[in-house]
mmCIF file with all atom_site columns, C-alpha atoms in Angstrom:
data_model
loop_
_atom_site.group_PDB
_atom_site.id
_atom_site.type_symbol
_atom_site.label_atom_id
_atom_site.label_alt_id
_atom_site.label_comp_id
_atom_site.label_asym_id
_atom_site.label_entity_id
_atom_site.label_seq_id
_atom_site.pdbx_PDB_ins_code
_atom_site.Cartn_x
_atom_site.Cartn_y
_atom_site.Cartn_z
_atom_site.occupancy
_atom_site.B_iso_or_equiv
_atom_site.pdbx_formal_charge
_atom_site.auth_seq_id
_atom_site.auth_comp_id
_atom_site.auth_asym_id
_atom_site.auth_atom_id
_atom_site.pdbx_PDB_model_num
ATOM 1   C CA . UNK I 1 1  ? 110.999 168.541 149.066 1.00 75.00 ? 1  UNK I CA 1
ATOM 2   C CA . UNK I 1 2  ? 111.907 164.869 150.019 1.00 87.00 ? 2  UNK I CA 1
ATOM 3   C CA . UNK I 1 3  ? 113.544 164.092 153.371 1.00 89.00 ? 3  UNK I CA 1
ATOM 4   C CA . UNK I 1 4  ? 117.089 162.395 153.364 1.00 86.00 ? 4  UNK I CA 1
ATOM 5   C CA . UNK I 1 5  ? 116.550 158.671 153.650 1.00 97.00 ? 5  UNK I CA 1
ATOM 6   C CA . UNK I 1 6  ? 118.168 156.348 156.126 1.00 93.00 ? 6  UNK I CA 1
ATOM 7   C CA . UNK I 1 7  ? 117.758 152.585 156.218 1.00 83.00 ? 7  UNK I CA 1
ATOM 8   C CA . UNK I 1 8  ? 114.865 152.012 158.896 1.00 97.00 ? 8  UNK I CA 1
ATOM 9   C CA . UNK I 1 9  ? 115.799 149.719 161.945 1.00 93.00 ? 9  UNK I CA 1
ATOM 10  C CA . UNK I 1 10 ? 113.965 148.610 164.829 1.00 95.00 ? 10 UNK I CA 1
ATOM 11  C CA . UNK I 1 11 ? 116.310 149.193 167.989 1.00 86.00 ? 11 UNK I CA 1
ATOM 12  C CA . UNK I 1 12 ? 115.071 146.846 170.699 1.00 89.00 ? 12 UNK I CA 1
ATOM 13  C CA . UNK E 2 1  ? 105.381 132.967 166.243 1.00 48.00 ? 1  UNK E CA 1
ATOM 14  C CA . UNK E 2 2  ? 105.752 134.798 162.874 1.00 48.00 ? 2  UNK E CA 1
ATOM 15  C CA . UNK E 2 3  ? 109.483 133.266 162.253 1.00 50.00 ? 3  UNK E CA 1
ATOM 16  C CA . UNK E 2 4  ? 108.266 131.404 159.100 1.00 52.00 ? 4  UNK E CA 1
ATOM 17  C CA . UNK E 2 5  ? 106.267 134.141 157.570 1.00 70.00 ? 5  UNK E CA 1
ATOM 18  C CA . UNK E 2 6  ? 107.843 136.097 154.892 1.00 80.00 ? 6  UNK E CA 1
ATOM 19  C CA . UNK E 2 7  ? 106.042 139.323 153.874 1.00 92.00 ? 7  UNK E CA 1
ATOM 20  C CA . UNK E 2 8  ? 105.472 140.068 150.360 1.00 84.00 ? 8  UNK E CA 1
ATOM 21  C CA . UNK E 2 9  ? 104.138 143.183 148.509 1.00 95.00 ? 9  UNK E CA 1
ATOM 22  C CA . UNK E 2 10 ? 100.542 142.172 148.498 1.00 95.00 ? 10 UNK E CA 1
ATOM 23  C CA . UNK E 2 11 ? 100.189 141.564 152.282 1.00 95.00 ? 11 UNK E CA 1
ATOM 24  C CA . UNK E 2 12 ? 98.147  143.615 154.385 1.00 97.00 ? 12 UNK E CA 1
ATOM 25  C CA . UNK E 2 13 ? 99.427  144.712 157.886 1.00 96.00 ? 13 UNK E CA 1
ATOM 26  C CA . UNK E 2 14 ? 98.395  146.687 160.873 1.00 96.00 ? 14 UNK E CA 1
ATOM 27  C CA . UNK E 2 15 ? 99.537  148.030 163.871 1.00 94.00 ? 15 UNK E CA 1
ATOM 28  C CA . UNK E 2 16 ? 98.884  145.592 166.682 1.00 94.00 ? 16 UNK E CA 1
ATOM 29  C CA . UNK E 2 17 ? 97.439  146.960 169.738 1.00 81.00 ? 17 UNK E CA 1
ATOM 30  C CA . UNK E 2 18 ? 98.809  147.515 173.343 1.00 88.00 ? 18 UNK E CA 1
ATOM 31  C CA . UNK E 2 19 ? 101.708 149.606 172.887 1.00 89.00 ? 19 UNK E CA 1
ATOM 32  C CA . UNK E 2 20 ? 102.594 152.821 174.126 1.00 91.00 ? 20 UNK E CA 1
ATOM 33  C CA . UNK E 2 21 ? 103.934 155.253 171.383 1.00 92.00 ? 21 UNK E CA 1
ATOM 34  C CA . UNK E 2 22 ? 105.662 158.640 171.444 1.00 91.00 ? 22 UNK E CA 1
ATOM 35  C CA . UNK E 2 23 ? 107.675 160.915 169.477 1.00 85.00 ? 23 UNK E CA 1
ATOM 36  C CA . UNK E 2 24 ? 110.850 162.081 170.740 1.00 80.00 ? 24 UNK E CA 1
ATOM 37  C CA . UNK E 2 25 ? 113.392 164.318 168.776 1.00 83.00 ? 25 UNK E CA 1
ATOM 38  C CA . UNK E 2 26 ? 111.557 163.179 165.329 1.00 86.00 ? 26 UNK E CA 1
ATOM 39  C CA . UNK E 2 27 ? 111.966 159.802 166.124 1.00 87.00 ? 27 UNK E CA 1
ATOM 40  C CA . UNK E 2 28 ? 109.306 157.259 167.184 1.00 90.00 ? 28 UNK E CA 1
ATOM 41  C CA . UNK E 2 29 ? 109.654 155.347 170.217 1.00 91.00 ? 29 UNK E CA 1
ATOM 42  C CA . UNK E 2 30 ? 107.485 152.782 171.853 1.00 90.00 ? 30 UNK E CA 1
ATOM 43  C CA . UNK E 2 31 ? 106.810 150.675 175.034 1.00 89.00 ? 31 UNK E CA 1
ATOM 44  C CA . UNK E 2 32 ? 105.507 147.125 174.657 1.00 89.00 ? 32 UNK E CA 1
ATOM 45  C CA . UNK E 2 33 ? 104.106 146.606 178.233 1.00 80.00 ? 33 UNK E CA 1
ATOM 46  C CA . UNK E 2 34 ? 103.087 142.913 177.502 1.00 73.00 ? 34 UNK E CA 1
ATOM 47  C CA . UNK E 2 35 ? 106.653 142.026 176.204 1.00 81.00 ? 35 UNK E CA 1
ATOM 48  C CA . UNK E 2 36 ? 108.564 144.267 178.619 1.00 87.00 ? 36 UNK E CA 1
ATOM 49  C CA . UNK E 2 37 ? 110.413 145.905 175.660 1.00 89.00 ? 37 UNK E CA 1
ATOM 50  C CA . UNK E 2 38 ? 111.287 149.376 174.806 1.00 77.00 ? 38 UNK E CA 1
ATOM 51  C CA . UNK E 2 39 ? 111.792 150.216 170.942 1.00 95.00 ? 39 UNK E CA 1
ATOM 52  C CA . UNK E 2 40 ? 113.099 153.158 169.094 1.00 93.00 ? 40 UNK E CA 1
ATOM 53  C CA . UNK E 2 41 ? 111.842 153.000 165.425 1.00 93.00 ? 41 UNK E CA 1
ATOM 54  C CA . UNK E 2 42 ? 113.708 155.910 164.225 1.00 96.00 ? 42 UNK E CA 1
ATOM 55  C CA . UNK E 2 43 ? 112.600 158.680 162.025 1.00 90.00 ? 43 UNK E CA 1
ATOM 56  C CA . UNK E 2 44 ? 111.802 156.443 158.676 1.00 97.00 ? 44 UNK E CA 1
ATOM 57  C CA . UNK E 2 45 ? 110.590 153.795 160.880 1.00 97.00 ? 45 UNK E CA 1
ATOM 58  C CA . UNK E 2 46 ? 108.149 156.163 162.607 1.00 97.00 ? 46 UNK E CA 1
ATOM 59  C CA . UNK E 2 47 ? 106.803 157.111 159.205 1.00 96.00 ? 47 UNK E CA 1
ATOM 60  C CA . UNK E 2 48 ? 106.375 153.387 158.373 1.00 98.00 ? 48 UNK E CA 1
ATOM 61  C CA . UNK E 2 49 ? 104.782 153.133 161.899 1.00 96.00 ? 49 UNK E CA 1
ATOM 62  C CA . UNK E 2 50 ? 102.404 156.082 160.808 1.00 93.00 ? 50 UNK E CA 1
ATOM 63  C CA . UNK E 2 51 ? 101.421 154.213 157.478 1.00 97.00 ? 51 UNK E CA 1
ATOM 64  C CA . UNK E 2 52 ? 99.883  151.319 159.404 1.00 96.00 ? 52 UNK E CA 1
ATOM 65  C CA . UNK E 2 53 ? 97.564  153.006 161.665 1.00 95.00 ? 53 UNK E CA 1
ATOM 66  C CA . UNK E 2 54 ? 95.156  151.574 159.528 1.00 86.00 ? 54 UNK E CA 1
ATOM 67  C CA . UNK E 2 55 ? 95.528  148.238 157.237 1.00 98.00 ? 55 UNK E CA 1
ATOM 68  C CA . UNK E 2 56 ? 97.491  148.660 154.112 1.00 98.00 ? 56 UNK E CA 1
ATOM 69  C CA . UNK E 2 57 ? 99.452  146.498 151.832 1.00 96.00 ? 57 UNK E CA 1
ATOM 70  C CA . UNK E 2 58 ? 103.393 146.451 151.998 1.00 97.00 ? 58 UNK E CA 1
ATOM 71  C CA . UNK E 2 59 ? 103.225 147.804 148.418 1.00 98.00 ? 59 UNK E CA 1
ATOM 72  C CA . UNK E 2 60 ? 101.297 150.859 149.769 1.00 93.00 ? 60 UNK E CA 1
ATOM 73  C CA . UNK E 2 61 ? 103.855 151.580 152.617 1.00 97.00 ? 61 UNK E CA 1
ATOM 74  C CA . UNK E 2 62 ? 106.833 151.433 150.101 1.00 97.00 ? 62 UNK E CA 1
ATOM 75  C CA . UNK E 2 63 ? 105.090 153.937 148.010 1.00 95.00 ? 63 UNK E CA 1
ATOM 76  C CA . UNK E 2 64 ? 104.403 156.152 150.834 1.00 96.00 ? 64 UNK E CA 1
ATOM 77  C CA . UNK E 2 65 ? 108.033 156.089 152.086 1.00 98.00 ? 65 UNK E CA 1
ATOM 78  C CA . UNK E 2 66 ? 109.418 156.387 148.398 1.00 89.00 ? 66 UNK E CA 1
ATOM 79  C CA . UNK E 2 67 ? 107.172 159.440 147.998 1.00 85.00 ? 67 UNK E CA 1
ATOM 80  C CA . UNK E 2 68 ? 108.599 161.188 151.325 1.00 97.00 ? 68 UNK E CA 1
ATOM 81  C CA . UNK E 2 69 ? 112.436 160.278 151.146 1.00 97.00 ? 69 UNK E CA 1
ATOM 82  C CA . UNK E 2 70 ? 115.097 160.402 148.446 1.00 88.00 ? 70 UNK E CA 1
ATOM 83  C CA . UNK E 2 71 ? 115.456 156.723 147.732 1.00 96.00 ? 71 UNK E CA 1
ATOM 84  C CA . UNK E 2 72 ? 115.195 154.444 145.183 1.00 88.00 ? 72 UNK E CA 1
ATOM 85  C CA . UNK E 2 73 ? 112.293 152.215 144.498 1.00 96.00 ? 73 UNK E CA 1
ATOM 86  C CA . UNK E 2 74 ? 114.156 148.805 144.814 1.00 91.00 ? 74 UNK E CA 1
ATOM 87  C CA . UNK E 2 75 ? 116.049 149.690 147.858 1.00 95.00 ? 75 UNK E CA 1
ATOM 88  C CA . UNK E 2 76 ? 112.797 151.205 149.553 1.00 98.00 ? 76 UNK E CA 1
ATOM 89  C CA . UNK E 2 77 ? 111.121 148.150 149.062 1.00 93.00 ? 77 UNK E CA 1
ATOM 90  C CA . UNK E 2 78 ? 113.646 145.743 150.229 1.00 87.00 ? 78 UNK E CA 1
ATOM 91  C CA . UNK E 2 79 ? 114.337 148.052 153.537 1.00 98.00 ? 79 UNK E CA 1
ATOM 92  C CA . UNK E 2 80 ? 110.657 148.300 154.464 1.00 98.00 ? 80 UNK E CA 1
ATOM 93  C CA . UNK E 2 81 ? 109.875 144.598 153.801 1.00 97.00 ? 81 UNK E CA 1
ATOM 94  C CA . UNK E 2 82 ? 112.953 143.900 156.247 1.00 95.00 ? 82 UNK E CA 1
ATOM 95  C CA . UNK E 2 83 ? 111.542 146.455 158.652 1.00 98.00 ? 83 UNK E CA 1
ATOM 96  C CA . UNK E 2 84 ? 108.212 145.045 158.871 1.00 97.00 ? 84 UNK E CA 1
ATOM 97  C CA . UNK E 2 85 ? 109.659 141.888 159.133 1.00 90.00 ? 85 UNK E CA 1
ATOM 98  C CA . UNK E 2 86 ? 111.354 142.682 162.238 1.00 83.00 ? 86 UNK E CA 1
ATOM 99  C CA . UNK E 2 87 ? 108.103 144.262 163.679 1.00 95.00 ? 87 UNK E CA 1
ATOM 100 C CA . UNK E 2 88 ? 106.343 141.142 162.535 1.00 93.00 ? 88 UNK E CA 1
ATOM 101 C CA . UNK E 2 89 ? 108.748 139.028 164.580 1.00 90.00 ? 89 UNK E CA 1
ATOM 102 C CA . UNK E 2 90 ? 108.492 141.300 167.630 1.00 92.00 ? 90 UNK E CA 1
ATOM 103 C CA . UNK E 2 91 ? 104.542 141.041 167.548 1.00 88.00 ? 91 UNK E CA 1
ATOM 104 C CA . UNK E 2 92 ? 104.114 144.578 167.054 1.00 94.00 ? 92 UNK E CA 1
ATOM 105 C CA . UNK E 2 93 ? 102.378 144.450 163.843 1.00 95.00 ? 93 UNK E CA 1
ATOM 106 C CA . UNK E 2 94 ? 99.341  142.042 162.520 1.00 93.00 ? 94 UNK E CA 1
ATOM 107 C CA . UNK E 2 95 ? 99.323  140.442 159.264 1.00 92.00 ? 95 UNK E CA 1
ATOM 108 C CA . UNK E 2 96 ? 95.769  140.320 157.964 1.00 92.00 ? 96 UNK E CA 1
ATOM 109 C CA . UNK E 2 97 ? 96.286  138.129 155.048 1.00 82.00 ? 97 UNK E CA 1
ATOM 110 C CA . UNK E 2 98 ? 98.764  135.337 154.030 1.00 66.00 ? 98 UNK E CA 1
#
């Protein structure tokens, strides 16, 4: 079962 | 600085040392004592971070994320490279080849 994808972002 | 370095699928990257990393509610957070900055990598970013605990090619990291998430290959590669580029700019990862 694959997980729901969300675009990775780096919060600084 | 790494501002002029553009990552490619064949590049090998690994986590840089000297960061304190923790999991919070399924998201990876990190404190860089050296830079005095706090980072939230999020869930997918956390999985990318885990994938580079040992040296790995960008292509291998893309495959790891592609297998774990519902995402098209071309979008996955674009997003992973963009994210890794940001990590590189913040000196949170080390590029082992050019």
